[in-house]
PDB file of C-alpha atoms in Angstrom:
ATOM      1  CA  THR D   1     -57.392  44.810  -4.894  1.00  0.00           C
ATOM      2  CA  LEU D   2     -58.464  48.407  -5.374  1.00  0.00           C
ATOM      3  CA  VAL D   3     -60.402  49.357  -8.468  1.00  0.00           C
ATOM      4  CA  LEU D   4     -58.671  52.735  -8.489  1.00  0.00           C
ATOM      5  CA  ASN D   5     -55.122  53.360  -7.391  1.00  0.00           C
ATOM      6  CA  SER D   6     -55.087  55.087  -3.979  1.00  0.00           C
ATOM      7  CA  TYR D   7     -53.550  58.154  -5.611  1.00  0.00           C
ATOM      8  CA  GLU D   8     -56.536  58.452  -7.969  1.00  0.00           C
ATOM      9  CA  LYS D   9     -59.270  58.338  -5.327  1.00  0.00           C
ATOM     10  CA  GLU D  10     -60.993  61.458  -4.035  1.00  0.00           C
ATOM     11  CA  TYR D  11     -61.613  59.865  -0.627  1.00  0.00           C
ATOM     12  CA  LEU D  12     -59.456  57.285   1.091  1.00  0.00           C
ATOM     13  CA  LYS D  13     -60.718  54.638   3.500  1.00  0.00           C
ATOM     14  CA  GLN D  14     -58.884  52.519   6.056  1.00  0.00           C
ATOM     15  CA  THR D  15     -57.809  49.857   3.572  1.00  0.00           C
ATOM     16  CA  ASP D  16     -56.349  52.527   1.272  1.00  0.00           C
ATOM     17  CA  LEU D  17     -54.433  54.023   4.184  1.00  0.00           C
ATOM     18  CA  GLN D  18     -53.172  50.583   5.212  1.00  0.00           C
ATOM     19  CA  GLN D  19     -51.784  50.147   1.720  1.00  0.00           C
ATOM     20  CA  LEU D  20     -50.158  53.607   1.688  1.00  0.00           C
ATOM     21  CA  PHE D  21     -48.563  53.250   5.142  1.00  0.00           C
ATOM     22  CA  GLY D  22     -47.813  49.528   4.931  1.00  0.00           C
ATOM     23  CA  TYR D  23     -49.755  48.863   8.152  1.00  0.00           C
ATOM     24  CA  GLY D  24     -51.882  45.853   8.966  1.00  0.00           C
ATOM     25  CA  ARG D  25     -55.532  46.179   9.935  1.00  0.00           C
ATOM     26  CA  GLU D  26     -54.984  46.331  13.709  1.00  0.00           C
ATOM     27  CA  LYS D  27     -52.084  48.793  13.580  1.00  0.00           C
ATOM     28  CA  MET D  28     -54.036  51.091  11.242  1.00  0.00           C
ATOM     29  CA  HIS D  29     -57.065  50.846  13.532  1.00  0.00           C
ATOM     30  CA  ARG D  30     -54.908  52.004  16.485  1.00  0.00           C
ATOM     31  CA  PHE D  31     -53.408  54.787  14.358  1.00  0.00           C
ATOM     32  CA  LEU D  32     -56.828  56.077  13.297  1.00  0.00           C
ATOM     33  CA  ALA D  33     -58.244  55.728  16.823  1.00  0.00           C
ATOM     34  CA  SER D  34     -55.364  57.880  18.133  1.00  0.00           C
ATOM     35  CA  GLY D  35     -56.743  60.878  16.215  1.00  0.00           C
ATOM     36  CA  VAL D  36     -53.356  61.726  14.710  1.00  0.00           C
ATOM     37  CA  LEU D  37     -54.800  61.711  11.196  1.00  0.00           C
ATOM     38  CA  PRO D  38     -57.833  64.000  10.687  1.00  0.00           C
ATOM     39  CA  THR D  39     -60.363  61.467   9.437  1.00  0.00           C
ATOM     40  CA  VAL D  40     -64.146  61.493   9.451  1.00  0.00           C
ATOM     41  CA  LYS D  41     -65.809  58.453  10.973  1.00  0.00           C
ATOM     42  CA  VAL D  42     -69.065  57.384   9.316  1.00  0.00           C
ATOM     43  CA  GLY D  43     -70.819  54.214  10.397  1.00  0.00           C
ATOM     44  CA  GLY D  44     -67.709  52.972  12.161  1.00  0.00           C
ATOM     45  CA  LYS D  45     -65.486  53.519   9.117  1.00  0.00           C
ATOM     46  CA  HIS D  46     -62.802  56.178   8.742  1.00  0.00           C
ATOM     47  CA  TYR D  47     -62.532  58.355   5.629  1.00  0.00           C
ATOM     48  CA  ILE D  48     -60.241  61.212   4.635  1.00  0.00           C
ATOM     49  CA  SER D  49     -60.271  63.294   1.491  1.00  0.00           C
ATOM     50  CA  ARG D  50     -57.222  62.990  -0.716  1.00  0.00           C
ATOM     51  CA  GLU D  51     -56.709  66.760  -0.441  1.00  0.00           C
ATOM     52  CA  VAL D  52     -56.675  66.701   3.382  1.00  0.00           C
ATOM     53  CA  PHE D  53     -54.422  63.623   3.407  1.00  0.00           C
ATOM     54  CA  ASP D  54     -51.906  65.222   1.031  1.00  0.00           C
ATOM     55  CA  ARG D  55     -51.872  68.431   3.085  1.00  0.00           C
ATOM     56  CA  TRP D  56     -51.409  66.433   6.320  1.00  0.00           C
ATOM     57  CA  MET D  57     -48.473  64.555   4.771  1.00  0.00           C
ATOM     58  CA  LYS D  58     -46.817  67.797   3.603  1.00  0.00           C
ATOM     59  CA  ASN D  59     -47.342  69.468   6.996  1.00  0.00           C
ATOM     60  CA  ASN D  60     -45.779  66.481   8.786  1.00  0.00           C
ATOM     61  CA  ALA D  61     -42.863  65.873   6.414  1.00  0.00           C
ATOM     62  CA  GLY D  62     -39.674  65.167   8.352  1.00  0.00           C
ATOM     63  CA  ARG D  63     -41.530  64.503  11.622  1.00  0.00           C
ATOM     64  CA  THR D  64     -41.815  61.283  13.532  1.00  0.00           C
ATOM     65  CA  ILE D  65     -45.440  60.475  14.293  1.00  0.00           C
ATOM     66  CA  ASN D  66     -45.928  58.508  17.510  1.00  0.00           C
ATOM     67  CA  PHE D  67     -49.274  57.064  18.466  1.00  0.00           C
TER      68      PHE D  67
END
């Protein structure tokens, strides 16, 4: 359970993204490893700012993302 709702966080991590996309751990790992989403990897963990995530979603609206 998240302390803050994913929409309230300044930075999202893999578990937040899993929740937003409805992906399991392995599928999200493959998605992030594909480089489709512009994350920053720190210590083996992926992070993305809420601002960058929202912009990425708007820029990809209506598209099918294959990875």
